[in-house]
Short mmCIF file of C-alpha atoms and ligand atoms in Angstrom, two decimals:
data_model
loop_
_atom_site.label_atom_id
_atom_site.label_comp_id
_atom_site.label_asym_id
_atom_site.label_seq_id
_atom_site.Cartn_x
_atom_site.Cartn_y
_atom_site.Cartn_z
CA UNK A 1 -2.98 71.04 33.41
CA UNK A 2 -5.81 72.25 35.60
CA UNK A 3 -6.32 70.76 39.06
CA UNK A 4 -8.99 71.37 41.66
CA UNK A 5 -7.59 71.01 45.19
CA UNK A 6 -10.14 70.40 47.97
CA UNK A 7 -9.28 71.43 51.50
CA UNK A 8 -11.43 71.90 54.54
CA UNK A 9 -9.86 70.79 57.83
CA UNK A 10 -6.75 72.33 59.43
CA UNK A 11 -4.23 69.62 58.41
CA UNK A 12 -5.37 69.79 54.80
CA UNK A 13 -4.84 73.53 54.61
CA UNK A 14 -1.32 73.00 55.92
CA UNK A 15 -0.63 70.13 53.48
CA UNK A 16 -1.89 72.22 50.57
CA UNK A 17 0.78 74.78 51.30
CA UNK A 18 3.47 72.35 50.09
CA UNK A 19 1.78 71.62 46.76
CA UNK A 20 0.91 75.26 46.09
CA UNK A 21 4.49 76.27 46.93
CA UNK A 22 5.90 73.72 44.47
CA UNK A 23 3.51 74.84 41.74
CA UNK A 24 4.54 78.46 42.27
CA UNK A 25 8.26 77.68 42.25
CA UNK A 26 8.50 75.08 39.48
CA UNK A 27 5.30 74.76 37.44
CA UNK A 28 3.68 78.19 37.38
CA UNK A 29 3.38 78.05 33.57
CA UNK A 30 2.17 74.48 33.38
CA UNK A 31 -0.28 74.01 36.20
CA UNK A 32 -3.39 76.00 37.11
CA UNK A 33 -4.61 75.19 40.65
CA UNK A 34 -8.15 76.04 41.70
CA UNK A 35 -8.54 75.83 45.49
CA UNK A 36 -11.90 74.85 46.98
CA UNK A 37 -12.32 75.28 50.73
CA UNK A 38 -15.30 73.29 52.00
CA UNK A 39 -15.53 75.41 55.13
CA UNK A 40 -15.34 72.33 57.40
CA UNK A 41 -13.04 74.35 59.67
CA UNK A 42 -13.86 78.02 59.85
CA UNK A 43 -12.56 79.63 63.07
CA UNK A 44 -9.86 82.15 62.35
CA UNK A 45 -7.25 80.03 64.19
CA UNK A 46 -8.36 76.78 62.47
CA UNK A 47 -8.28 78.18 58.91
CA UNK A 48 -7.41 81.74 57.93
CA UNK A 49 -4.24 81.86 60.06
CA UNK A 50 -2.66 79.21 57.82
CA UNK A 51 -3.44 81.05 54.60
CA UNK A 52 -1.83 84.20 56.03
CA UNK A 53 1.20 82.52 57.51
CA UNK A 54 2.02 79.85 54.94
CA UNK A 55 1.35 81.98 51.86
CA UNK A 56 -1.28 79.69 50.45
CA UNK A 57 -3.27 81.31 47.66
CA UNK A 58 -6.74 82.44 48.75
CA UNK A 59 -9.36 79.75 48.00
CA UNK A 60 -11.09 80.39 44.68
CA UNK A 61 -14.31 79.00 46.19
CA UNK A 62 -15.55 78.54 49.79
CA UNK A 63 -18.56 76.30 50.35
CA UNK A 64 -19.01 77.47 53.95
CA UNK A 65 -20.51 74.13 55.06
CA UNK A 66 -19.50 74.54 58.72
CA UNK A 67 -20.12 71.92 61.37
CA UNK A 68 -22.86 69.31 61.21
CA UNK A 69 -23.41 65.55 61.58
CA UNK A 70 -21.28 63.40 59.29
CA UNK A 71 -24.09 62.80 56.79
CA UNK A 72 -25.28 66.36 56.60
CA UNK A 73 -21.80 67.86 56.41
CA UNK A 74 -20.62 65.38 53.77
CA UNK A 75 -23.78 65.79 51.69
CA UNK A 76 -23.49 69.60 51.67
CA UNK A 77 -19.90 69.36 50.59
CA UNK A 78 -20.57 66.76 47.91
CA UNK A 79 -23.27 68.93 46.33
CA UNK A 80 -21.01 71.99 46.29
CA UNK A 81 -17.94 70.16 44.98
CA UNK A 82 -19.91 68.48 42.19
CA UNK A 83 -21.20 71.85 40.97
CA UNK A 84 -17.69 73.29 40.98
CA UNK A 85 -16.20 70.34 39.11
CA UNK A 86 -18.85 70.72 36.46
CA UNK A 87 -17.95 74.42 36.19
CA UNK A 88 -14.14 74.07 36.34
CA UNK A 89 -13.70 70.80 34.40
CA UNK A 90 -10.23 70.02 35.78
CA UNK A 91 -7.83 67.30 34.69
CA UNK A 92 -7.69 66.07 38.29
CA UNK A 93 -9.20 66.66 41.68
CA UNK A 94 -6.55 66.56 44.40
CA UNK A 95 -7.66 65.24 47.83
CA UNK A 96 -5.67 65.05 51.04
CA UNK A 97 -5.88 62.56 53.86
CA UNK A 98 -8.96 61.31 55.59
CA UNK A 99 -11.55 63.94 56.52
CA UNK A 100 -15.16 64.37 55.50
CA UNK A 101 -13.92 66.97 52.97
CA UNK A 102 -11.83 64.17 51.42
CA UNK A 103 -14.78 61.78 51.28
CA UNK A 104 -17.07 64.38 49.75
CA UNK A 105 -14.51 65.21 47.06
CA UNK A 106 -14.06 61.52 46.26
CA UNK A 107 -17.75 60.78 45.91
CA UNK A 108 -18.49 63.89 43.90
CA UNK A 109 -15.57 63.40 41.52
CA UNK A 110 -15.83 59.64 40.99
CA UNK A 111 -19.48 59.76 39.95
CA UNK A 112 -18.80 62.30 37.22
CA UNK A 113 -15.53 60.68 36.16
CA UNK A 114 -13.11 63.34 37.27
CA UNK A 115 -9.87 61.46 38.03
CA UNK A 116 -8.87 61.63 41.70
CA UNK A 117 -5.39 62.13 43.05
CA UNK A 118 -5.19 60.95 46.66
CA UNK A 119 -2.32 62.35 48.66
CA UNK A 120 -1.67 60.25 51.77
CA UNK A 121 -3.11 57.07 50.23
CA UNK A 122 -2.96 53.60 51.72
CA UNK A 123 -2.88 54.49 55.42
CA UNK A 124 -5.00 52.19 57.56
CA UNK A 125 -5.77 52.00 61.24
CA UNK A 126 -7.82 48.81 60.77
CA UNK A 127 -10.41 50.38 63.03
CA UNK A 128 -13.57 51.11 61.10
CA UNK A 129 -15.18 52.83 64.08
CA UNK A 130 -13.05 55.78 63.10
CA UNK A 131 -14.74 58.03 60.51
CA UNK A 132 -11.29 58.63 59.03
CA UNK A 133 -10.82 54.93 58.24
CA UNK A 134 -14.01 54.86 56.17
CA UNK A 135 -12.99 58.10 54.41
CA UNK A 136 -9.55 56.72 53.55
CA UNK A 137 -10.84 53.43 52.17
CA UNK A 138 -13.53 55.05 50.00
CA UNK A 139 -11.17 57.68 48.66
CA UNK A 140 -8.39 55.17 47.83
CA UNK A 141 -10.80 52.91 46.00
CA UNK A 142 -12.13 55.79 43.87
CA UNK A 143 -8.70 57.19 43.01
CA UNK A 144 -6.69 57.12 39.82
CA UNK A 145 -3.33 58.29 41.19
CA UNK A 146 -2.51 57.20 44.73
CA UNK A 147 0.49 58.73 46.51
CA UNK A 148 1.42 56.77 49.60
CA UNK A 149 3.92 58.29 52.00
CA UNK A 150 5.08 55.10 53.75
CA UNK A 151 5.99 51.51 52.98
CA UNK A 152 3.19 50.34 55.27
CA UNK A 153 0.77 52.34 53.09
CA UNK A 154 2.10 50.62 49.98
CA UNK A 155 1.73 47.20 51.55
CA UNK A 156 -1.84 47.97 52.60
CA UNK A 157 -2.79 48.93 49.04
CA UNK A 158 -1.15 45.78 47.64
CA UNK A 159 -3.13 43.71 50.11
CA UNK A 160 -6.34 45.40 49.00
CA UNK A 161 -5.62 44.36 45.40
CA UNK A 162 -4.14 47.52 43.92
CA UNK A 163 -1.83 46.71 40.98
CA UNK A 164 1.76 47.81 41.37
CA UNK A 165 3.57 47.37 38.03
CA UNK A 166 0.67 48.25 35.74
CA UNK A 167 1.12 50.29 32.58
CA UNK A 168 -0.65 53.54 31.70
CA UNK A 169 -3.05 54.99 30.77
CA UNK A 170 -4.20 55.10 34.39
CA UNK A 171 -7.86 55.27 35.22
CA UNK A 172 -10.13 54.59 38.20
CA UNK A 173 -10.16 50.95 37.06
CA UNK A 174 -6.41 50.87 36.38
CA UNK A 175 -5.12 53.05 39.20
CA UNK A 176 -1.47 53.88 39.74
CA UNK A 177 0.13 53.66 43.16
CA UNK A 178 3.29 55.71 43.81
CA UNK A 179 5.31 55.35 46.97
CA UNK A 180 6.85 58.75 47.72
CA UNK A 181 7.65 60.90 50.70
CA UNK A 182 5.26 62.67 53.01
CA UNK A 183 4.04 66.11 52.00
CA UNK A 184 3.95 67.13 55.67
CA UNK A 185 7.66 66.42 55.90
CA UNK A 186 8.20 68.88 52.97
CA UNK A 187 6.45 71.51 55.08
CA UNK A 188 8.21 70.78 58.32
CA UNK A 189 11.63 71.03 56.64
CA UNK A 190 10.66 74.18 54.77
CA UNK A 191 9.18 76.01 57.75
CA UNK A 192 11.42 74.84 60.61
CA UNK A 193 13.92 77.70 60.48
CA UNK A 194 11.28 80.25 59.41
CA UNK A 195 9.36 79.26 62.59
CA UNK A 196 12.41 80.02 64.78
CA UNK A 197 12.78 83.43 63.16
CA UNK A 198 9.16 84.50 62.92
CA UNK A 199 7.55 83.26 66.14
CA UNK A 200 8.10 84.24 69.74
CA UNK A 201 5.83 81.65 71.40
CA UNK A 202 8.70 80.03 73.28
CA UNK A 203 9.82 83.38 74.73
CA UNK A 204 6.25 84.61 75.29
CA UNK A 205 5.35 81.51 77.27
CA UNK A 206 8.70 81.56 79.06
CA UNK A 207 9.55 78.05 77.86
CA UNK A 208 13.12 78.62 76.74
CA UNK A 209 15.39 75.96 78.30
CA UNK A 210 12.49 74.60 80.33
CA UNK A 211 11.47 70.99 79.72
CA UNK A 212 7.81 70.77 78.68
CA UNK A 213 5.39 68.27 77.20
CA UNK A 214 3.44 69.40 74.15
CA UNK A 215 -0.02 67.77 74.03
CA UNK A 216 -2.94 67.83 71.60
CA UNK A 217 -6.26 65.98 71.90
CA UNK A 218 -9.10 66.13 69.44
CA UNK A 219 -10.21 62.64 68.27
CA UNK A 220 -13.89 62.03 68.79
CA UNK A 221 -12.98 58.66 70.32
CA UNK A 222 -11.30 60.60 73.17
CA UNK A 223 -13.24 63.85 73.44
CA UNK A 224 -16.72 62.37 73.22
CA UNK A 225 -16.26 59.67 75.90
CA UNK A 226 -16.15 61.06 79.43
CA UNK A 227 -14.21 58.12 80.86
CA UNK A 228 -11.52 58.29 78.15
CA UNK A 229 -11.23 62.07 78.25
CA UNK A 230 -10.94 61.87 82.07
CA UNK A 231 -8.24 59.21 81.86
CA UNK A 232 -6.16 61.43 79.49
CA UNK A 233 -6.56 64.51 81.66
CA UNK A 234 -5.84 62.61 84.88
CA UNK A 235 -2.62 61.40 83.28
CA UNK A 236 -1.79 64.96 82.23
CA UNK A 237 -2.35 66.10 85.84
CA UNK A 238 0.09 63.42 87.04
CA UNK A 239 2.72 64.30 84.46
CA UNK A 240 2.32 68.02 85.24
CA UNK A 241 3.74 67.34 88.72
CA UNK A 242 7.07 66.66 87.02
CA UNK A 243 6.99 68.79 83.88
CA UNK A 244 5.13 71.75 82.36
CA UNK A 245 2.42 70.78 79.84
CA UNK A 246 1.41 72.99 76.90
CA UNK A 247 -1.90 72.09 75.39
CA UNK A 248 -3.27 74.03 72.39
CA UNK A 249 -6.95 73.12 72.51
CA UNK A 250 -8.89 72.10 69.40
CA UNK A 251 -12.38 73.72 69.51
CA UNK A 252 -13.98 70.32 69.72
CA UNK A 253 -12.01 69.59 72.91
CA UNK A 254 -12.60 73.06 74.43
CA UNK A 255 -16.32 72.52 74.12
CA UNK A 256 -16.34 68.96 75.48
CA UNK A 257 -13.98 69.56 78.42
CA UNK A 258 -16.79 71.42 80.12
CA UNK A 259 -19.38 68.66 79.69
CA UNK A 260 -17.27 65.51 79.75
CA UNK A 261 -14.87 66.06 82.66
CA UNK A 262 -16.04 65.83 86.24
CA UNK A 263 -16.07 69.19 88.05
CA UNK A 264 -13.19 68.37 90.40
CA UNK A 265 -10.90 67.28 87.54
CA UNK A 266 -11.95 70.33 85.53
CA UNK A 267 -11.07 72.56 88.48
CA UNK A 268 -7.66 70.91 88.93
CA UNK A 269 -6.87 71.32 85.22
CA UNK A 270 -8.06 74.92 84.92
CA UNK A 271 -6.31 75.99 88.16
CA UNK A 272 -3.06 74.17 87.50
CA UNK A 273 0.04 76.37 87.30
CA UNK A 274 1.77 73.69 85.20
CA UNK A 275 -0.85 72.97 82.56
CA UNK A 276 -1.07 75.72 79.96
CA UNK A 277 -4.34 75.48 78.06
CA UNK A 278 -4.11 77.74 75.09
CA UNK A 279 -6.18 78.34 71.93
CA UNK A 280 -5.09 76.57 68.73
CA UNK A 281 -1.77 78.00 67.59
CA UNK A 282 -0.53 78.77 64.10
CA UNK A 283 1.53 76.20 62.21
CA UNK A 284 4.78 78.12 62.73
CA UNK A 285 4.05 78.34 66.45
CA UNK A 286 3.21 74.65 66.50
CA UNK A 287 6.48 73.62 64.93
CA UNK A 288 8.39 75.92 67.26
CA UNK A 289 6.67 74.19 70.20
CA UNK A 290 7.43 70.74 68.72
CA UNK A 291 11.09 71.58 68.23
CA UNK A 292 11.52 72.77 71.82
CA UNK A 293 9.33 70.16 73.59
CA UNK A 294 10.88 67.34 75.54
CA UNK A 295 8.09 64.99 74.52
CA UNK A 296 4.88 65.07 72.49
CA UNK A 297 1.63 63.50 73.59
CA UNK A 298 -1.14 63.43 71.03
CA UNK A 299 -4.03 61.64 69.29
CA UNK A 300 -3.37 63.66 66.11
CA UNK A 301 -2.03 61.96 63.00
CA UNK A 302 -0.06 65.00 61.88
CA UNK A 303 1.36 65.87 65.24
CA UNK A 304 2.68 62.36 65.89
CA UNK A 305 4.57 62.54 62.59
CA UNK A 306 5.91 66.00 63.29
CA UNK A 307 7.21 64.76 66.63
CA UNK A 308 9.19 62.22 64.65
CA UNK A 309 10.37 64.80 62.10
CA UNK A 310 11.78 66.86 64.97
CA UNK A 311 13.21 63.80 66.73
CA UNK A 312 10.95 63.88 69.76
CA UNK A 313 9.49 60.85 71.53
CA UNK A 314 5.73 60.63 71.26
CA UNK A 315 2.99 59.11 73.39
CA UNK A 316 0.08 58.30 71.10
CA UNK A 317 -3.32 58.60 72.79
CA UNK A 318 -4.91 55.97 70.62
CA UNK A 319 -5.06 52.17 70.60
CA UNK A 320 -3.51 52.04 67.16
CA UNK A 321 -1.96 54.26 64.50
CA UNK A 322 -1.75 54.41 60.72
CA UNK A 323 1.84 55.56 61.11
CA UNK A 324 3.13 52.19 62.35
CA UNK A 325 6.76 52.86 61.50
CA UNK A 326 7.17 55.47 64.21
CA UNK A 327 6.06 52.90 66.78
CA UNK A 328 8.13 50.11 65.23
CA UNK A 329 11.27 52.21 65.46
CA UNK A 330 10.62 52.72 69.18
CA UNK A 331 10.12 56.47 68.90
CA UNK A 332 6.44 56.44 69.78
CA UNK A 333 4.39 54.39 72.20
CA UNK A 334 0.72 53.55 71.81
CA UNK A 335 -0.74 54.30 75.24
CA UNK A 336 -4.42 54.70 74.27
CA UNK A 337 -6.53 56.70 76.72
CA UNK A 338 -5.13 54.73 79.62
CA UNK A 339 -3.77 56.66 82.58
CA UNK A 340 -1.30 54.04 83.71
CA UNK A 341 -0.01 53.25 80.18
CA UNK A 342 0.47 56.99 79.59
CA UNK A 343 2.47 57.46 82.80
CA UNK A 344 4.52 54.32 82.06
CA UNK A 345 5.33 55.59 78.58
CA UNK A 346 6.43 58.93 80.12
CA UNK A 347 8.72 57.10 82.58
CA UNK A 348 10.15 55.02 79.72
CA UNK A 349 11.01 57.99 77.51
CA UNK A 350 12.31 60.00 80.45
CA UNK A 351 14.83 57.27 81.17
CA UNK A 352 15.57 56.33 77.53
CA UNK A 353 15.08 59.22 75.17
CA UNK A 354 15.22 57.84 71.63
CA UNK A 355 18.23 58.84 69.55
CA UNK A 356 17.74 57.14 66.18
CA UNK A 357 15.12 58.39 63.77
CA UNK A 358 15.55 56.59 60.40
CA UNK A 359 14.44 58.46 57.26
CA UNK A 360 11.04 57.01 56.58
CA UNK A 361 9.19 60.03 55.25
CA UNK A 362 11.18 60.84 52.10
CA UNK A 363 13.51 63.69 51.24
CA UNK A 364 11.27 66.71 51.64
CA UNK A 365 10.42 66.92 47.91
CA UNK A 366 7.29 64.83 47.80
CA UNK A 367 5.22 67.66 46.25
CA UNK A 368 7.47 68.00 43.20
CA UNK A 369 7.40 64.23 42.67
CA UNK A 370 3.60 64.18 42.76
CA UNK A 371 3.27 67.13 40.41
CA UNK A 372 5.60 65.47 37.86
CA UNK A 373 3.47 62.31 37.94
CA UNK A 374 0.27 64.33 37.57
CA UNK A 375 1.67 66.19 34.58
CA UNK A 376 2.73 62.93 32.97
CA UNK A 377 -0.73 61.50 33.61
CA UNK A 378 -2.46 64.54 32.15
CA UNK A 379 -0.33 64.28 28.98
CA UNK A 380 -1.44 60.63 28.61
CA UNK A 381 -4.96 62.10 28.33
CA UNK A 382 -6.45 60.66 31.42
CA UNK A 383 -8.78 63.59 30.87
CA UNK A 384 -10.20 61.84 27.77
CA UNK A 385 -11.92 59.51 30.27
CA UNK A 386 -13.90 62.28 31.91
CA UNK A 387 -17.64 62.01 31.63
CA UNK A 388 -19.60 65.02 32.66
CA UNK A 389 -23.24 64.17 33.29
C1 UD1 B 401 -11.81 66.76 61.60
C2 UD1 B 401 -11.55 65.47 60.92
C3 UD1 B 401 -10.40 64.73 61.58
C4 UD1 B 401 -9.16 65.62 61.61
C5 UD1 B 401 -9.53 66.98 62.25
C6 UD1 B 401 -8.34 67.90 62.14
C7 UD1 B 401 -13.53 64.38 60.00
C8 UD1 B 401 -14.53 63.28 60.14
N1 UD1 B 401 -12.71 64.58 61.02
O1 UD1 B 401 -12.18 66.48 62.95
O2 UD1 B 401 -10.05 63.59 60.82
O3 UD1 B 401 -8.20 64.98 62.39
O4 UD1 B 401 -10.63 67.54 61.57
O5 UD1 B 401 -8.42 68.94 63.06
O6 UD1 B 401 -13.51 65.00 58.95
N2 UD1 B 401 -15.31 73.37 65.46
C9 UD1 B 401 -15.27 74.71 65.73
N3 UD1 B 401 -14.63 75.53 64.84
C10 UD1 B 401 -14.06 75.08 63.69
C11 UD1 B 401 -14.13 73.73 63.41
C12 UD1 B 401 -14.74 72.88 64.31
O7 UD1 B 401 -15.79 75.16 66.75
O8 UD1 B 401 -13.47 75.90 62.95
C13 UD1 B 401 -15.97 72.47 66.43
C14 UD1 B 401 -17.45 72.29 66.17
O9 UD1 B 401 -18.11 72.19 67.40
C15 UD1 B 401 -17.50 70.96 65.44
C16 UD1 B 401 -16.33 70.19 66.09
O10 UD1 B 401 -15.37 71.18 66.35
O11 UD1 B 401 -18.72 70.29 65.63
C17 UD1 B 401 -15.76 69.12 65.21
O12 UD1 B 401 -15.38 69.62 63.93
P1 UD1 B 401 -15.35 68.63 62.69
O13 UD1 B 401 -14.77 69.37 61.52
O14 UD1 B 401 -16.66 67.98 62.47
O15 UD1 B 401 -14.37 67.47 63.13
P2 UD1 B 401 -12.94 67.56 63.82
O16 UD1 B 401 -13.07 66.96 65.16
O17 UD1 B 401 -12.38 68.89 63.66
N1 UDP B 402 -1.52 72.22 64.33
C1 UDP B 402 -1.46 73.63 64.38
N2 UDP B 402 -1.91 74.26 65.49
C2 UDP B 402 -2.42 73.59 66.57
C3 UDP B 402 -2.46 72.16 66.51
C4 UDP B 402 -2.04 71.52 65.37
O1 UDP B 402 -0.97 74.26 63.45
O2 UDP B 402 -2.82 74.24 67.57
C5 UDP B 402 -1.04 71.54 63.12
C6 UDP B 402 0.00 70.48 63.37
O3 UDP B 402 1.27 71.03 63.43
C7 UDP B 402 -0.22 69.56 62.17
C8 UDP B 402 -1.68 69.66 61.91
O4 UDP B 402 -2.13 70.85 62.55
O5 UDP B 402 0.48 70.02 61.05
C9 UDP B 402 -2.40 68.51 62.48
O6 UDP B 402 -3.76 68.72 62.49
P1 UDP B 402 -4.78 68.02 63.47
O7 UDP B 402 -4.09 67.53 64.67
O8 UDP B 402 -5.91 68.98 63.69
O9 UDP B 402 -5.35 66.84 62.60
P2 UDP B 402 -4.85 65.38 62.16
O10 UDP B 402 -3.46 65.47 61.68
O11 UDP B 402 -5.02 64.48 63.33
O12 UDP B 402 -5.82 64.97 61.10
#
């Protein structure tokens, strides 16, 4: 079986590590993986660091699309991915999550009848002002095999009319939904101890045995709106009176802090002895920080889940989340970009740190499960359906 895996943004590169690792350990003779990097993320610490650290094979192709508006970026990727699919003629294209790289892969593949495997299918925020929501819906509805990591994801797909007990052969018009674990959980389990051994960020930043909040902020709905970004940073200033704050800054946020925060707030943040603004860290460093943090505060999808994996309370800086289970279990609070809700959530978790984290993300072997299903699908000659224009 030959698959083309499309990656582009940081979380997709990290997710791809789990699938590539499973192919190498269990299916090296059966599966050929061609990796296409769209180039959506390109800074060394947003891309290359993960290949080096997580032993992901070097991409076979890099489209170098870089940053641009949604339409321009997606169009450039779509053109490049289509050409590569025509060249490589894979059994499946594998797409992760919800980024513009995912959308481009879905549109390119569906139109030339390359069956799509969507990993992280079915997640919904029910907020179509998010580019990610559009990307998820389009990709799911063009997919042949949909792997959903949560029960909520499965329910969403059922509600949208996806069949559940249908027989093969599976096609874009007869798609198959599988409920399985989360591929990010595979990675967190695999790398947790390796991170302790191989990183020294906790020692370097003198955080050992010190309570600290780990924060990340990068959603356009927060960074691009001065009032929302100011509310988040004002809350961080307040929390930093009680606890150190470590904030690895996404490049989007670094750029917009300077234009979207008032000068006095900027000065307070940059001069604070308790707020540590640092460049994006590697994945191993990130999971070391997550494991040692007292609490996580984030608008990231991946980071809110990792907080849960490492049994940390999480304040979600969004009005809603696709990962509803972590809120329903009481381990995360939706505080939006609202200074008083953020500080209330902090007070709540300080007084009542959560202790129960039910297993909702599988057993850490989601990648193997998915590869088995793909192999089965390929044997049932899904590939016979492919039409190359
Ligand atoms: C993208 C995804 C988002 C995901 C996030 C993960 C879309 C629509 N959004 O958001 O779902 O959560 O990645 O991190 O696909 N930049 C750099 N260097 C880089 C990459 C980006 O400086 O290596 C800066 C550029 O100014 C760019 C901005 O960050 O314009 C935004 O990058 P982009 O890839 O468009 O979106 P993200 O905010 O990263
Ligand atoms: N991450 C990282 N370094 C950082 C910040 C995040 O390695 O400085 C990892 C994090 O551990 C998670 C993933 O990046 O695995 C999440 O990516 P991001 O927050 O950029 O995007 P999202 O998950 O919201 O799409």
